[in-house]
Amino acid sequence: MTDTPPPSLIQIARASGANETAPPVDLGARVRELRKARNWTLEQAARQAGLARSTLSKIENGLMSPTYDALKKLAVGLEITVPQLFTPPAGEKITGRMAVTRADEGAAKATSTYEHVLLADALRKKQMLPYRARIRARRMEEFDGWVRHDGEEFLYVLTGMVRLFTEFYEPVDMRRGDSAYYDATMGHNVVSLSDEDATILWVTSLT
């Protein structure tokens, strides 16, 4: 029987939350939105697309399902692709999500080398994983090899002094206020050089 290692902090964060599916797009409303964003009248938009004004009006009001040929004309007239007629740009979606983590709050996850406190833990399906870490390790030998995972990572020293080891660079000693941004697929480990455990802020991308 093989022992399965516990999932890492990054794996847990990536797996958290329910699957989200985008709601279907109302084609008529989408076409009207695109037309108005260009400050075009029905006549102007119909002329750009090579469609009759009445046809475009029926499409916008959901009174007719356009043929693929009409969709292609609409897309060319609006200077977008056909899929974009059905998929609003991601920038238009405002989720309004926010989470505040007080100084004495946060979900603790301890290991032999680090003591992590997850920040904004109430939010699921995050694009970033922010966490505060107390660095317990004092020597590279305390780690079971390199830590590496997908994404990019930002490290900011809050207190004390640390040494950042990376797979392809010489070790870097960092003090309070120093920071580093690096490719997290590259092996990396951090040890404390202070008498007291140093603390750092880590932010890891999850996409």
Tab-separated table of C-alpha atoms in Angstrom:
chain	number	residue	atom	x	y	z
A	1	MET	CA	0.000	0.000	0.000
A	2	THR	CA	1.373	3.412	-1.044
A	3	ASP	CA	1.073	6.468	1.115
A	4	THR	CA	-0.505	9.354	-0.778
A	5	PRO	CA	1.029	12.713	0.189
A	6	PRO	CA	-1.448	15.312	1.467
A	7	PRO	CA	-2.550	17.896	-1.112
A	8	SER	CA	-0.533	21.099	-1.153
A	9	LEU	CA	-1.895	24.535	-0.333
A	10	ILE	CA	-1.937	25.401	-4.046
A	11	GLN	CA	-3.834	22.212	-5.000
A	12	ILE	CA	-6.443	22.871	-2.314
A	13	ALA	CA	-6.948	26.454	-3.488
A	14	ARG	CA	-7.268	25.436	-7.134
A	15	ALA	CA	-9.829	22.747	-6.329
A	16	SER	CA	-11.953	24.863	-3.980
A	17	GLY	CA	-15.373	26.145	-4.953
A	18	ALA	CA	-18.131	24.921	-7.208
A	19	ASN	CA	-17.790	24.782	-10.967
A	20	GLU	CA	-19.043	27.954	-12.558
A	21	THR	CA	-20.760	28.085	-15.945
A	22	ALA	CA	-21.463	31.256	-17.873
A	23	PRO	CA	-25.152	32.088	-18.398
A	24	PRO	CA	-26.387	31.942	-22.019
A	25	VAL	CA	-26.126	35.223	-23.906
A	26	ASP	CA	-29.279	36.943	-25.206
A	27	LEU	CA	-28.255	37.449	-28.839
A	28	GLY	CA	-30.724	40.280	-29.460
A	29	ALA	CA	-29.593	42.202	-26.379
A	30	ARG	CA	-25.945	41.526	-27.259
A	31	VAL	CA	-26.361	42.906	-30.808
A	32	ARG	CA	-28.183	45.977	-29.480
A	33	GLU	CA	-25.439	46.517	-26.897
A	34	LEU	CA	-22.730	46.311	-29.565
A	35	ARG	CA	-24.626	48.664	-31.862
A	36	LYS	CA	-25.208	51.264	-29.152
A	37	ALA	CA	-21.571	51.033	-28.019
A	38	ARG	CA	-20.690	52.307	-31.502
A	39	ASN	CA	-23.401	55.002	-31.371
A	40	TRP	CA	-25.019	53.562	-34.477
A	41	THR	CA	-28.692	53.815	-35.352
A	42	LEU	CA	-30.533	50.746	-36.623
A	43	GLU	CA	-30.150	52.106	-40.165
A	44	GLN	CA	-26.390	52.610	-39.790
A	45	ALA	CA	-25.818	49.158	-38.274
A	46	ALA	CA	-28.014	47.463	-40.875
A	47	ARG	CA	-26.114	49.220	-43.659
A	48	GLN	CA	-22.756	48.185	-42.151
A	49	ALA	CA	-23.912	44.559	-41.957
A	50	GLY	CA	-25.648	44.516	-45.343
A	51	LEU	CA	-28.999	43.595	-43.754
A	52	ALA	CA	-32.443	45.123	-44.005
A	53	ARG	CA	-33.329	47.470	-41.139
A	54	SER	CA	-36.412	45.373	-40.394
A	55	THR	CA	-34.293	42.207	-40.192
A	56	LEU	CA	-31.895	43.780	-37.711
A	57	SER	CA	-34.803	45.123	-35.652
A	58	LYS	CA	-36.359	41.649	-35.447
A	59	ILE	CA	-33.007	40.127	-34.385
A	60	GLU	CA	-32.545	42.719	-31.629
A	61	ASN	CA	-36.080	42.153	-30.350
A	62	GLY	CA	-35.826	38.369	-30.406
A	63	LEU	CA	-38.486	38.044	-33.095
A	64	MET	CA	-36.347	36.017	-35.473
A	65	SER	CA	-33.421	33.597	-35.297
A	66	PRO	CA	-30.775	34.750	-37.785
A	67	THR	CA	-29.245	32.329	-40.241
A	68	TYR	CA	-25.527	31.668	-40.053
A	69	ASP	CA	-25.101	33.867	-43.129
A	70	ALA	CA	-26.846	36.731	-41.306
A	71	LEU	CA	-24.654	36.133	-38.229
A	72	LYS	CA	-21.534	36.359	-40.393
A	73	LYS	CA	-22.758	39.623	-41.902
A	74	LEU	CA	-23.495	40.998	-38.442
A	75	ALA	CA	-20.047	40.040	-37.183
A	76	VAL	CA	-18.306	41.596	-40.193
A	77	GLY	CA	-20.395	44.759	-39.871
A	78	LEU	CA	-19.603	45.066	-36.155
A	79	GLU	CA	-15.939	44.163	-36.788
A	80	ILE	CA	-15.949	41.184	-34.428
A	81	THR	CA	-15.981	37.386	-34.817
A	82	VAL	CA	-19.134	35.263	-34.783
A	83	PRO	CA	-18.275	33.688	-31.371
A	84	GLN	CA	-17.972	37.188	-29.894
A	85	LEU	CA	-21.655	37.728	-30.694
A	86	PHE	CA	-22.419	35.053	-28.099
A	87	THR	CA	-19.600	35.714	-25.610
A	88	PRO	CA	-19.353	39.133	-23.968
A	89	PRO	CA	-15.747	40.197	-23.287
A	90	ALA	CA	-14.481	39.132	-19.852
A	91	GLY	CA	-13.823	42.772	-19.031
A	92	GLU	CA	-17.561	43.453	-19.036
A	93	LYS	CA	-18.145	41.089	-16.133
A	94	ILE	CA	-17.935	42.808	-12.757
A	95	THR	CA	-18.276	40.356	-9.879
A	96	GLY	CA	-17.999	42.888	-7.068
A	97	ARG	CA	-16.411	40.244	-4.824
A	98	MET	CA	-14.504	41.353	-1.762
A	99	ALA	CA	-13.121	39.736	1.379
A	100	VAL	CA	-11.545	41.377	4.428
A	101	THR	CA	-9.248	39.349	6.684
A	102	ARG	CA	-8.500	40.899	10.074
A	103	ALA	CA	-5.050	40.650	11.652
A	104	ASP	CA	-6.138	37.896	14.065
A	105	GLU	CA	-8.107	35.962	11.440
A	106	GLY	CA	-7.151	33.586	8.631
A	107	ALA	CA	-7.120	29.824	8.179
A	108	ALA	CA	-3.897	28.310	9.557
A	109	LYS	CA	-2.076	25.504	7.715
A	110	ALA	CA	1.112	24.377	9.431
A	111	THR	CA	3.954	22.243	8.046
A	112	SER	CA	7.367	21.368	9.446
A	113	THR	CA	8.999	24.202	7.468
A	114	TYR	CA	6.285	26.867	7.146
A	115	GLU	CA	3.229	28.020	9.060
A	116	HIS	CA	0.762	29.454	6.557
A	117	VAL	CA	-2.238	31.667	7.289
A	118	LEU	CA	-4.594	31.821	4.314
A	119	LEU	CA	-6.001	35.281	3.567
A	120	ALA	CA	-9.373	35.972	1.871
A	121	ASP	CA	-10.167	32.313	2.564
A	122	ALA	CA	-13.935	32.905	2.298
A	123	LEU	CA	-13.638	33.536	-1.452
A	124	ARG	CA	-13.760	30.500	-3.720
A	125	LYS	CA	-12.455	30.180	-7.295
A	126	LYS	CA	-9.877	32.919	-6.728
A	127	GLN	CA	-7.373	33.971	-9.382
A	128	MET	CA	-4.708	34.525	-6.715
A	129	LEU	CA	-3.872	32.801	-3.435
A	130	PRO	CA	-2.655	35.306	-0.813
A	131	TYR	CA	-1.198	33.991	2.434
A	132	ARG	CA	1.077	35.033	5.276
A	133	ALA	CA	3.809	32.597	6.256
A	134	ARG	CA	6.015	32.161	9.305
A	135	ILE	CA	9.277	30.613	8.148
A	136	ARG	CA	10.298	27.821	10.531
A	137	ALA	CA	13.011	26.251	8.399
A	138	ARG	CA	16.636	27.272	8.969
A	139	ARG	CA	18.391	24.947	6.501
A	140	MET	CA	17.681	23.650	2.976
A	141	GLU	CA	18.101	20.104	4.299
A	142	GLU	CA	14.812	20.479	6.193
A	143	PHE	CA	12.904	20.383	2.890
A	144	ASP	CA	11.973	17.239	1.000
A	145	GLY	CA	13.374	18.566	-2.278
A	146	TRP	CA	12.289	21.658	-4.183
A	147	VAL	CA	8.833	23.174	-3.907
A	148	ARG	CA	7.437	23.821	-7.390
A	149	HIS	CA	3.943	24.306	-8.798
A	150	ASP	CA	2.133	25.993	-11.683
A	151	GLY	CA	1.790	29.758	-11.906
A	152	GLU	CA	3.829	32.727	-10.761
A	153	GLU	CA	4.556	33.871	-7.236
A	154	PHE	CA	5.232	37.114	-5.378
A	155	LEU	CA	7.083	37.151	-2.050
A	156	TYR	CA	7.341	40.152	0.303
A	157	VAL	CA	9.354	40.060	3.548
A	158	LEU	CA	7.303	41.380	6.481
A	159	THR	CA	9.661	40.747	9.399
A	160	GLY	CA	13.114	39.299	9.923
A	161	MET	CA	15.514	38.087	7.259
A	162	VAL	CA	15.147	35.191	4.837
A	163	ARG	CA	17.193	33.423	2.196
A	164	LEU	CA	15.388	32.618	-1.047
A	165	PHE	CA	16.738	29.523	-2.795
A	166	THR	CA	15.762	28.973	-6.434
A	167	GLU	CA	16.648	26.237	-8.867
A	168	PHE	CA	18.397	28.417	-11.467
A	169	TYR	CA	19.764	31.335	-9.435
A	170	GLU	CA	22.174	31.907	-6.596
A	171	PRO	CA	20.505	32.203	-3.141
A	172	VAL	CA	19.275	35.720	-2.308
A	173	ASP	CA	19.231	37.161	1.224
A	174	MET	CA	16.226	39.412	1.789
A	175	ARG	CA	15.270	41.756	4.622
A	176	ARG	CA	12.045	43.446	5.690
A	177	GLY	CA	10.575	45.345	2.721
A	178	ASP	CA	12.423	43.293	0.069
A	179	SER	CA	10.353	41.401	-2.485
A	180	ALA	CA	10.731	38.880	-5.291
A	181	TYR	CA	8.535	37.823	-8.215
A	182	TYR	CA	9.348	34.508	-9.869
A	183	ASP	CA	8.197	31.579	-11.952
A	184	ALA	CA	6.759	29.068	-9.466
A	185	THR	CA	7.406	26.084	-11.761
A	186	MET	CA	11.081	26.710	-10.947
A	187	GLY	CA	12.114	24.939	-7.745
A	188	HIS	CA	12.113	27.319	-4.770
A	189	ASN	CA	12.451	27.231	-0.966
A	190	VAL	CA	12.752	29.897	1.733
A	191	VAL	CA	14.595	29.659	5.056
A	192	SER	CA	14.765	32.116	7.942
A	193	LEU	CA	18.118	33.687	8.823
A	194	SER	CA	16.727	35.503	11.891
A	195	ASP	CA	16.881	34.316	15.479
A	196	GLU	CA	13.091	34.598	15.458
A	197	ASP	CA	11.017	33.043	12.681
A	198	ALA	CA	10.771	35.522	9.801
A	199	THR	CA	7.350	36.277	8.308
A	200	ILE	CA	6.539	36.890	4.660
A	201	LEU	CA	3.545	37.621	2.472
A	202	TRP	CA	3.127	35.249	-0.465
A	203	VAL	CA	0.752	35.709	-3.387
A	204	THR	CA	0.467	32.841	-5.854
A	205	SER	CA	-1.388	32.944	-9.166
A	206	LEU	CA	-3.932	30.156	-9.617
A	207	THR	CA	-4.614	30.466	-13.338
